[in-house]
Short mmCIF file of C-alpha atoms in Angstrom, two decimals:
data_model
loop_
_atom_site.label_atom_id
_atom_site.label_comp_id
_atom_site.label_asym_id
_atom_site.label_seq_id
_atom_site.Cartn_x
_atom_site.Cartn_y
_atom_site.Cartn_z
CA MET A 79 -32.58 21.70 -55.26
CA VAL A 80 -31.47 25.24 -54.14
CA LEU A 81 -29.15 24.89 -51.47
CA SER A 82 -28.59 27.75 -48.41
CA VAL A 83 -25.52 29.96 -48.10
CA PRO A 84 -24.11 27.64 -45.12
CA GLN A 85 -24.37 24.54 -47.54
CA ARG A 86 -22.59 26.32 -50.14
CA GLY A 87 -20.29 27.35 -47.91
CA ASN A 88 -19.87 23.62 -46.66
CA ILE A 89 -19.09 22.15 -50.04
CA PHE A 90 -16.68 25.24 -50.72
CA LEU A 91 -14.47 24.03 -47.35
CA VAL A 92 -14.97 20.46 -48.02
CA VAL A 93 -13.35 20.83 -51.63
CA VAL A 94 -10.69 23.34 -50.64
CA VAL A 95 -9.44 20.97 -47.42
CA CYS A 96 -9.07 18.12 -50.27
CA LEU A 97 -7.08 20.48 -52.50
CA LEU A 98 -4.91 21.22 -49.89
CA ALA A 99 -4.60 17.96 -48.42
CA VAL A 100 -3.67 16.26 -52.04
CA GLY A 101 -1.09 19.50 -52.47
CA ILE A 102 0.68 19.41 -49.61
CA CYS A 103 0.38 15.66 -48.13
CA ALA A 104 0.43 13.44 -51.00
CA PRO A 105 4.31 12.09 -51.81
CA PHE A 106 4.31 13.06 -55.20
CA SER A 107 3.27 16.31 -54.77
CA GLY A 108 5.67 19.53 -55.86
CA HIS A 109 5.39 23.01 -57.13
CA ASP A 110 3.44 22.19 -60.13
CA LEU A 111 0.78 20.16 -58.62
CA GLN A 112 0.38 22.69 -56.06
CA ARG A 113 -0.17 25.32 -58.60
CA VAL A 114 -2.70 23.42 -60.08
CA MET A 115 -4.64 22.80 -56.85
CA GLN A 116 -4.14 26.75 -56.14
CA ILE A 117 -5.72 27.21 -59.59
CA ALA A 118 -8.94 24.60 -58.89
CA ILE A 119 -9.03 26.70 -55.57
CA GLY A 120 -9.26 29.97 -57.27
CA LEU A 121 -12.20 28.47 -59.56
CA CYS A 122 -13.92 26.83 -56.28
CA ALA A 123 -13.51 30.47 -55.01
CA VAL A 124 -15.02 32.52 -57.77
CA LEU A 125 -17.60 30.09 -58.16
CA TYR A 126 -18.43 30.37 -54.38
CA GLY A 127 -18.31 34.16 -54.73
CA LEU A 128 -20.77 34.14 -57.58
CA SER A 129 -23.25 32.46 -55.46
CA VAL A 130 -23.11 34.67 -52.53
CA ALA A 131 -23.50 38.51 -52.36
CA PRO A 132 -22.21 40.14 -49.39
CA ALA A 133 -24.82 42.23 -47.40
CA VAL A 134 -22.16 44.80 -46.40
CA SER A 135 -18.91 45.59 -47.96
CA LEU A 136 -15.78 43.36 -46.97
CA VAL A 137 -13.42 46.05 -47.28
CA ASP A 138 -13.51 50.00 -46.60
CA ARG A 139 -13.63 52.50 -49.38
CA PRO A 140 -9.60 53.40 -49.17
CA THR A 141 -8.80 49.73 -49.49
CA ALA A 142 -11.44 49.19 -52.58
CA LEU A 143 -9.90 52.29 -54.32
CA GLY A 144 -6.32 50.81 -53.76
CA LEU A 145 -6.83 47.39 -55.16
CA THR A 146 -8.34 49.04 -58.16
CA LEU A 147 -5.34 51.17 -58.56
CA ILE A 148 -2.90 48.10 -58.08
CA ILE A 149 -4.57 45.89 -60.69
CA GLY A 150 -4.87 48.87 -63.22
CA LEU A 151 -1.29 49.58 -63.01
CA GLY A 152 -0.39 45.65 -63.44
CA LEU A 153 -2.73 45.78 -66.41
CA VAL A 154 -0.67 48.92 -67.74
CA SER A 155 2.40 47.46 -67.09
CA SER A 156 1.37 43.87 -68.40
CA ALA A 157 0.47 45.85 -71.84
CA LEU A 158 4.07 47.44 -71.94
CA ALA A 159 6.02 44.27 -70.82
CA HIS A 160 8.48 42.35 -73.08
CA GLN A 161 5.82 39.25 -72.73
CA PRO A 162 2.58 40.66 -72.24
CA VAL A 163 0.82 36.93 -71.70
CA TRP A 164 3.06 36.46 -69.18
CA ALA A 165 2.48 39.58 -67.28
CA LEU A 166 -1.14 39.11 -67.47
CA ILE A 167 -0.93 35.87 -66.10
CA GLU A 168 0.75 37.09 -62.85
CA VAL A 169 -2.02 39.76 -62.88
CA ALA A 170 -4.57 37.14 -63.00
CA LEU A 171 -2.71 35.13 -60.13
CA PHE A 172 -3.35 38.35 -57.90
CA VAL A 173 -6.77 38.68 -58.69
CA SER A 174 -7.47 35.13 -58.19
CA CYS A 175 -5.53 35.34 -54.54
CA ALA A 176 -7.92 38.25 -53.72
CA ALA A 177 -10.91 36.14 -54.87
CA ILE A 178 -9.62 33.35 -52.50
CA THR A 179 -9.17 35.77 -49.66
CA LEU A 180 -12.96 37.15 -49.93
CA ALA A 181 -14.08 33.57 -50.00
CA PHE A 182 -12.67 32.73 -46.96
CA ALA A 183 -13.91 35.82 -45.52
CA LEU A 184 -17.41 35.52 -46.83
CA LEU A 185 -17.35 31.63 -45.50
CA ARG A 186 -16.31 32.71 -41.96
CA ARG A 187 -18.97 35.72 -41.72
CA HIS A 188 -21.88 33.22 -43.00
CA GLY A 189 -20.38 30.58 -41.31
CA GLY A 190 -19.69 32.06 -37.55
CA GLU A 191 -17.65 30.75 -35.06
CA SER A 192 -17.95 27.28 -35.49
CA LEU A 193 -15.72 27.35 -38.41
CA ASP A 194 -13.03 28.39 -36.29
CA ARG A 195 -13.09 25.08 -34.51
CA VAL A 196 -13.18 23.39 -37.97
CA LEU A 197 -9.90 25.71 -38.94
CA ILE A 198 -7.66 24.68 -36.22
CA LEU A 199 -8.95 21.08 -36.54
CA ILE A 200 -7.75 21.28 -40.26
CA VAL A 201 -4.62 22.82 -39.61
CA VAL A 202 -3.70 20.29 -36.45
CA LEU A 203 -4.89 17.38 -38.90
CA LEU A 204 -2.23 18.51 -41.92
CA CYS A 205 0.44 18.88 -39.40
CA LEU A 206 -0.32 15.54 -37.82
CA ILE A 207 -0.51 14.30 -41.23
CA LYS A 208 3.11 15.80 -42.08
CA SER A 209 4.47 14.72 -38.48
CA ILE A 210 3.55 10.90 -39.13
CA GLN A 211 4.97 11.14 -43.02
CA TYR A 212 8.11 12.66 -41.18
CA LEU A 213 8.59 10.31 -38.15
CA TYR A 214 7.86 7.35 -40.95
CA ALA A 215 10.74 8.31 -43.18
CA GLY A 216 13.01 8.67 -40.15
CA ALA A 217 12.16 5.27 -39.07
CA LEU A 218 12.76 3.81 -42.42
CA ALA A 219 16.14 5.83 -42.65
CA PHE A 220 17.50 4.23 -39.34
CA THR A 221 16.28 0.87 -40.68
CA SER A 222 17.82 1.18 -44.24
CA GLY A 223 21.11 -0.30 -43.59
CA GLU A 224 22.73 2.89 -44.95
CA ARG A 225 25.48 4.58 -42.62
CA THR A 226 24.48 8.31 -43.98
CA LEU A 227 21.37 10.21 -42.56
CA ASP A 228 20.35 13.18 -44.38
CA PRO A 229 17.50 14.90 -42.90
CA ASP A 230 16.63 17.00 -45.96
CA LEU A 231 15.20 13.76 -47.54
CA LEU A 232 12.93 13.08 -44.33
CA LEU A 233 10.89 16.14 -45.99
CA SER A 234 8.02 15.02 -48.58
CA GLY A 235 5.48 16.73 -50.28
CA PHE A 236 7.41 20.09 -51.26
CA SER A 237 10.00 20.58 -54.24
CA ASN A 238 12.14 22.43 -51.99
CA LYS A 239 12.59 22.50 -48.33
CA ARG A 240 11.97 26.19 -48.10
CA PHE A 241 8.68 25.86 -49.21
CA TYR A 242 7.99 23.19 -46.71
CA GLY A 243 9.44 25.93 -44.08
CA GLN A 244 6.91 28.82 -45.21
CA PHE A 245 3.99 26.15 -44.96
CA GLN A 246 5.18 26.01 -41.22
CA THR A 247 5.51 29.49 -40.92
CA PHE A 248 2.05 29.78 -41.02
CA THR A 249 1.16 26.76 -39.02
CA LEU A 250 3.03 27.09 -36.35
CA PRO A 251 1.40 30.09 -34.63
CA LEU A 252 -2.15 28.36 -35.05
CA LEU A 253 -1.13 25.05 -33.62
CA ALA A 254 -0.68 27.21 -30.29
CA LEU A 255 -4.28 28.13 -30.39
CA PRO A 256 -5.34 24.99 -28.38
CA LEU A 257 -2.89 25.84 -25.66
CA LEU A 258 -4.01 28.87 -24.88
CA MET A 259 -7.72 28.25 -24.50
CA PRO A 260 -8.78 27.51 -21.17
CA THR A 261 -11.51 25.08 -21.36
CA VAL A 262 -9.13 22.25 -23.59
CA SER A 263 -8.67 19.13 -21.47
CA ARG A 264 -5.21 18.50 -20.16
CA VAL A 265 -5.50 15.41 -22.74
CA TRP A 266 -5.85 17.48 -25.96
CA ARG A 267 -3.46 20.20 -24.60
CA GLY A 268 -0.65 17.56 -24.11
CA GLY A 269 -1.47 15.95 -27.64
CA VAL A 270 -1.36 19.44 -29.50
CA LEU A 271 2.05 20.28 -27.22
CA ALA A 272 3.63 17.16 -28.47
CA LEU A 273 2.45 17.63 -32.07
CA LEU A 274 3.89 21.44 -31.99
CA CYS A 275 6.99 19.76 -30.64
CA VAL A 276 7.32 17.69 -33.51
CA TRP A 277 6.41 20.50 -35.78
CA TRP A 278 9.41 22.46 -34.34
CA LEU A 279 11.69 19.15 -34.59
CA ILE A 280 10.77 19.59 -38.53
CA ALA A 281 11.27 22.74 -38.76
CA ILE A 282 14.81 22.88 -36.90
CA SER A 283 15.97 19.59 -39.32
CA GLY A 284 14.83 21.36 -41.90
CA GLY A 285 17.07 24.72 -41.65
CA THR A 286 14.88 27.33 -43.22
CA ARG A 287 16.15 30.14 -41.81
CA GLY A 288 13.45 32.36 -43.30
CA THR A 289 10.81 30.38 -40.56
CA TRP A 290 13.34 30.98 -37.83
CA LEU A 291 13.33 34.69 -38.49
CA GLY A 292 9.74 35.00 -39.31
CA MET A 293 8.76 33.28 -36.14
CA SER A 294 11.23 35.38 -33.92
CA ALA A 295 9.61 38.55 -35.31
CA ALA A 296 6.30 37.30 -34.40
CA GLY A 297 7.26 36.28 -31.10
CA LEU A 298 8.78 39.77 -30.38
CA VAL A 299 5.56 41.34 -31.78
CA LEU A 300 3.66 39.41 -29.76
CA ALA A 301 5.39 39.71 -26.60
CA VAL A 302 4.90 43.53 -26.83
CA LEU A 303 1.15 43.08 -27.32
CA GLY A 304 0.11 41.85 -23.66
CA PRO A 305 -0.09 39.19 -21.20
CA VAL A 306 -1.67 36.67 -23.89
CA GLY A 307 0.83 36.99 -26.53
CA ARG A 308 3.64 36.58 -24.20
CA ARG A 309 1.97 33.43 -22.96
CA TRP A 310 1.81 32.37 -26.72
CA LEU A 311 5.45 33.34 -26.73
CA GLY A 312 5.70 31.02 -23.56
CA TRP A 313 4.31 27.97 -25.38
CA GLN A 314 6.39 28.38 -28.66
CA LEU A 315 9.75 28.86 -26.73
CA ALA A 316 8.53 25.57 -24.93
CA ALA A 317 8.15 23.61 -28.04
CA VAL A 318 11.25 24.86 -29.32
CA LEU A 319 13.03 23.40 -26.59
CA GLY A 320 11.19 20.34 -27.21
CA GLY A 321 11.97 20.20 -31.06
CA LEU A 322 15.83 20.81 -29.69
CA VAL A 323 15.84 18.17 -27.46
CA LEU A 324 14.00 15.63 -30.15
CA TYR A 325 16.61 16.88 -32.65
CA TRP A 326 19.41 16.06 -30.46
CA LEU A 327 17.99 12.56 -29.56
CA ALA A 328 17.37 11.59 -33.14
CA PHE A 329 20.26 13.23 -34.88
CA THR A 330 23.24 13.57 -32.63
CA LEU A 331 22.76 10.77 -29.68
CA LEU A 332 20.77 7.95 -31.43
CA ALA A 333 22.54 8.23 -34.92
CA GLN A 334 26.06 8.22 -33.17
CA TYR A 335 25.02 5.24 -31.34
CA LEU A 336 24.04 3.68 -34.24
CA GLY A 337 27.12 4.81 -36.25
CA PHE A 338 25.42 6.98 -38.61
CA GLU A 339 27.03 10.11 -39.96
CA THR A 340 24.44 13.05 -40.29
CA THR A 341 25.27 15.53 -43.27
CA LYS A 342 23.65 19.14 -43.48
CA ASP A 343 23.19 19.27 -39.79
CA ALA A 344 20.97 22.23 -38.47
CA GLY A 345 23.89 23.95 -36.83
CA ASP A 346 25.44 24.21 -40.23
CA ARG A 347 22.45 26.37 -41.13
CA LEU A 348 23.26 29.17 -38.61
CA THR A 349 25.20 31.62 -40.55
CA THR A 350 24.67 35.25 -41.59
CA THR A 351 25.34 34.58 -45.36
CA LEU A 352 22.76 35.57 -48.08
CA SER A 353 22.91 31.95 -49.92
CA GLY A 354 23.27 34.25 -53.53
CA ARG A 355 20.86 36.31 -52.80
CA GLU A 356 22.83 39.53 -53.12
CA ALA A 357 23.31 38.82 -56.61
CA ILE A 358 19.43 38.51 -57.38
CA TRP A 359 18.80 41.47 -55.02
CA TRP A 360 20.88 43.53 -57.21
CA GLN A 361 19.26 42.69 -60.36
CA ALA A 362 15.89 43.61 -58.89
CA TRP A 363 17.38 46.77 -57.73
CA HIS A 364 18.89 47.49 -61.36
CA MET A 365 15.43 46.81 -62.88
CA LEU A 366 14.13 48.76 -60.45
CA VAL A 367 16.17 51.70 -61.26
CA GLU A 368 15.67 51.35 -64.90
CA HIS A 369 11.92 51.32 -64.87
CA PRO A 370 10.68 52.83 -61.87
CA TRP A 371 7.10 53.88 -62.69
CA LEU A 372 5.77 50.60 -64.10
CA GLY A 373 8.61 47.98 -63.64
CA PHE A 374 9.44 45.33 -66.38
CA GLY A 375 6.22 43.87 -66.09
CA PRO A 376 4.33 41.07 -63.50
CA MET A 377 6.40 38.43 -63.64
CA HIS A 378 9.07 39.81 -65.67
CA PHE A 379 12.01 39.17 -63.23
CA ALA A 380 12.14 35.53 -64.64
CA ASP A 381 12.35 37.12 -67.98
CA ILE A 382 15.92 38.13 -67.53
CA ALA A 383 17.65 35.01 -67.14
CA ASN A 384 20.19 33.88 -64.27
CA GLU A 385 21.75 31.03 -62.74
CA ILE A 386 20.35 31.26 -59.01
CA ALA A 387 16.49 31.96 -59.05
CA ALA A 388 13.34 33.09 -61.28
CA HIS A 389 12.23 35.54 -58.26
CA PRO A 390 14.63 37.97 -56.04
CA HIS A 391 13.39 36.11 -52.61
CA GLN A 392 12.27 39.73 -51.39
CA ALA A 393 8.66 40.81 -51.62
CA ILE A 394 9.36 44.54 -51.97
CA LEU A 395 11.89 44.67 -54.43
CA GLN A 396 10.00 41.80 -56.49
CA TRP A 397 7.11 43.81 -56.71
CA ALA A 398 8.83 47.35 -57.47
CA SER A 399 11.04 45.76 -60.09
CA GLU A 400 8.23 43.95 -61.84
CA TRP A 401 4.87 46.24 -61.49
CA GLY A 402 6.56 49.64 -60.29
CA VAL A 403 7.48 51.53 -57.29
CA PRO A 404 3.88 53.13 -57.18
CA SER A 405 2.46 49.77 -56.92
CA ALA A 406 5.02 48.53 -54.48
CA LEU A 407 3.91 51.65 -52.26
CA CYS A 408 0.39 50.90 -52.49
CA VAL A 409 0.59 47.58 -51.61
CA ALA A 410 2.81 48.76 -48.56
CA VAL A 411 0.28 51.54 -47.66
CA LEU A 412 -2.49 48.93 -47.73
CA ALA A 413 -0.69 46.08 -45.62
CA TRP A 414 0.31 48.52 -43.01
CA ARG A 415 -3.44 50.13 -42.70
CA ALA A 416 -4.59 46.57 -42.49
CA GLY A 417 -1.96 45.66 -39.73
CA TRP A 418 -2.30 48.50 -37.77
CA ALA A 419 -6.28 48.28 -37.70
CA THR A 420 -5.29 44.69 -36.12
CA TRP A 421 -3.06 45.67 -34.07
CA GLY A 422 -5.24 48.52 -32.51
CA LEU A 423 -8.01 45.71 -32.18
CA LEU A 424 -5.69 43.21 -30.50
CA ARG A 425 -4.85 45.65 -28.01
CA ARG A 426 -8.06 46.69 -27.35
CA ARG A 427 -9.27 43.31 -26.72
CA MET A 428 -5.92 41.69 -25.12
CA LEU A 429 -7.61 40.81 -21.88
CA CYS A 430 -10.43 38.60 -23.43
CA ALA A 431 -9.92 35.06 -23.07
CA ALA A 432 -12.95 34.05 -26.02
CA ARG A 433 -12.04 31.54 -28.95
CA VAL A 434 -12.39 34.26 -31.41
CA ASP A 435 -9.88 36.92 -29.76
CA LEU A 436 -7.39 34.19 -29.31
CA LEU A 437 -7.63 33.02 -32.96
CA ARG A 438 -7.26 36.56 -34.16
CA LEU A 439 -4.19 36.80 -32.32
CA CYS A 440 -2.74 33.63 -33.76
CA LEU A 441 -3.73 34.22 -37.34
CA PHE A 442 -1.94 37.73 -36.82
CA ALA A 443 1.36 36.00 -35.48
CA ALA A 444 1.09 34.12 -38.78
CA LEU A 445 0.73 36.93 -40.81
CA VAL A 446 3.71 38.75 -39.26
CA ALA A 447 5.93 35.64 -39.53
CA ALA A 448 5.09 35.17 -43.45
CA LEU A 449 5.36 38.81 -44.21
CA VAL A 450 8.75 39.10 -42.74
CA GLN A 451 9.78 35.77 -44.16
CA SER A 452 8.84 37.27 -47.59
CA MET A 453 11.76 39.58 -46.89
CA VAL A 454 14.23 36.61 -47.17
CA ASP A 455 12.33 34.06 -49.33
CA GLY A 456 9.58 33.76 -52.07
CA VAL A 457 6.63 33.45 -49.77
CA ILE A 458 4.25 35.74 -52.09
CA VAL A 459 5.51 33.54 -55.24
CA MET A 460 5.13 29.90 -54.15
CA PRO A 461 1.62 28.64 -54.78
CA ASN A 462 1.08 26.95 -51.47
CA SER A 463 1.90 29.97 -49.48
CA GLN A 464 -0.17 32.07 -52.13
CA VAL A 465 -3.32 29.97 -50.57
CA TRP A 466 -2.36 30.20 -47.12
CA LEU A 467 -1.35 34.24 -47.14
CA ALA A 468 -5.05 34.45 -48.70
CA LEU A 469 -6.38 32.18 -46.08
CA VAL A 470 -4.80 34.08 -43.35
CA VAL A 471 -6.05 37.47 -44.71
CA GLY A 472 -9.36 36.68 -45.29
CA TRP A 473 -10.27 35.08 -42.01
CA LEU A 474 -8.68 38.19 -40.39
CA MET A 475 -10.94 40.33 -42.46
CA ALA A 476 -13.86 38.51 -41.37
CA LEU A 477 -13.01 38.44 -37.53
CA HIS A 478 -12.20 42.02 -37.80
CA VAL A 479 -14.66 44.50 -35.57
CA TRP A 480 -15.14 47.57 -37.57
CA GLN A 481 -14.91 50.71 -35.41
CA ALA A 482 -17.12 52.64 -37.93
CA PRO A 483 -20.49 51.41 -39.21
CA ALA A 484 -20.26 48.81 -42.12
CA THR A 485 -21.06 50.56 -45.43
CA ALA A 486 -23.45 48.17 -47.57
CA ALA A 487 -22.04 46.54 -50.71
CA LEU A 488 -22.20 48.77 -53.62
CA PRO A 489 -23.92 46.11 -56.51
CA PRO A 490 -21.86 47.91 -59.40
CA ALA A 491 -18.58 47.35 -57.88
CA TRP A 492 -19.44 43.82 -56.68
CA PHE A 493 -20.64 43.11 -60.52
CA ALA A 494 -17.62 44.45 -61.66
CA TRP A 495 -15.47 42.40 -59.25
CA ARG A 496 -17.15 39.37 -60.42
CA VAL A 497 -16.48 39.65 -63.50
CA LEU A 498 -13.00 40.62 -63.44
CA SER A 499 -12.23 37.54 -61.02
CA VAL A 500 -14.01 35.13 -63.71
CA LEU A 501 -11.66 36.46 -66.32
CA ALA A 502 -8.65 35.85 -64.58
CA VAL A 503 -9.51 32.39 -63.24
CA GLY A 504 -10.31 31.50 -66.60
CA LEU A 505 -6.98 32.78 -67.84
CA LEU A 506 -5.37 30.59 -65.47
CA VAL A 507 -7.28 27.52 -65.95
CA GLY A 508 -6.91 27.86 -69.74
CA VAL A 509 -2.83 28.25 -68.88
CA ALA A 510 -2.95 24.76 -67.06
CA LEU A 511 -4.85 23.17 -69.79
CA ARG A 512 -2.40 24.60 -72.04
CA ASP A 513 0.79 23.91 -70.04
CA VAL A 514 0.23 20.78 -67.81
CA PRO A 515 0.23 17.91 -70.51
CA HIS A 516 3.93 19.45 -71.84
CA ILE A 517 5.59 20.27 -68.24
CA LYS A 518 7.69 17.16 -67.99
CA HIS A 519 9.15 17.40 -71.82
CA ALA A 520 9.54 21.33 -70.85
CA GLN A 521 11.89 20.53 -68.02
CA GLN A 522 13.49 18.19 -69.57
CA ALA A 523 14.44 20.62 -72.48
CA TYR A 524 15.35 23.15 -69.96
CA LEU A 525 17.66 20.91 -68.05
CA SER A 526 19.37 19.67 -71.11
CA GLY A 527 19.83 23.13 -72.49
CA GLU A 528 21.29 25.91 -70.66
CA GLY A 529 19.44 25.56 -67.05
CA ARG A 530 21.45 23.58 -64.23
CA HIS A 531 18.38 23.33 -62.01
CA LEU A 532 14.39 24.08 -62.24
CA GLN A 533 13.86 27.63 -61.08
CA PRO A 534 10.49 27.78 -59.71
CA ARG A 535 8.29 30.79 -60.58
CA PHE A 536 4.41 30.08 -61.85
CA TRP A 537 5.66 26.77 -62.81
CA ALA A 538 8.58 24.68 -61.52
CA GLN A 539 10.53 25.59 -64.50
CA GLY A 540 9.70 29.19 -64.09
CA VAL A 541 12.10 31.10 -66.77
CA ILE A 542 9.71 32.61 -69.03
CA ALA A 543 13.05 34.04 -70.95
CA ARG A 544 13.51 30.81 -72.36
#
């Protein structure tokens, strides 16, 4: 039996949602499991891409040339790197993320507007599950008999609370969509607002300053866009206020009434310190100065061991120091072109209240927030964040309205991309089969040696220098 294109898309979407749910909602989840889930999603994306050929090009010619240049420079940099295999793995990861992006774009193009409702429903369900997990953990903490309350222990599914915060950076803007739609019932709107308040409660208690910074930047950008953007900001501010009230009720009023001492209070995170980032930023800067043209090689910040992290927590410095300044400039130009085109489309359709226009606005807010957070955090490194970044970009690509007529897809270019994506995902699958059976032993060996704590990059123990 031959499946139709929509049926293939439905299978791809169901599998991806299941993989995302396992990677995010499973209590035993963490960085390594999420990386395996990402590789599996990349494999599904490539298989879906092999079964669906676009009638028109998904990107314009400058974007295609820019991506070709980035991949080409990455391959040359990898060949000259100290550890070429790990460098190629990073290039393969970039290609895999591009394949996931294109798969989501194809999925939305063939599935139509009905998939927009499915996307928001998925976001709501994932956030609802995580909120229930958080509230259940809080109830257990208050009834455990312990007199110390640590909000960080209420977070589950991520190996670091900053990674949880990155997930919230992508989903907080999208949760506001039902609140913007005039056709949504009061009951549904009230339920979504309550969920958004709890989601902000978790963001506040988690104390991820990058999430606060990213959402603040997104709010400023959308406020400038027009009335719908200001409505989005109004709902977010209302939810922030609700989250602050819930935080005060739970971690101050109730905790004091029951005699609990709260550690790691969210107010303690309201500082301007860089939390050690200045040291790794300097390391990336020195790498950039020493090898400006091709960098040290993709992933090779992790080849120079330090006591803080295996990546510099700054997207521009990371790309320039590892891939080279020309590649970083190319990435920046492509990101600016795409962002400016989306900004112009949002401005032209700001007075429209159609679901697709409101979704485009929320996706753009998520993208802005994530890119701002990537200036101080590892958004472009963590596996779950990479998948969500690919989803947001891919959906925006599918929703984009081109001013010029779309050009037909070139069969040779599409064939070359298919070959490259198959090779990239094949390499990642091979690495997973090679490393996963020995991950725990490798982590224990690292911690019993010179390592003080795990430094995530590709795997949770991401220092390739050891």
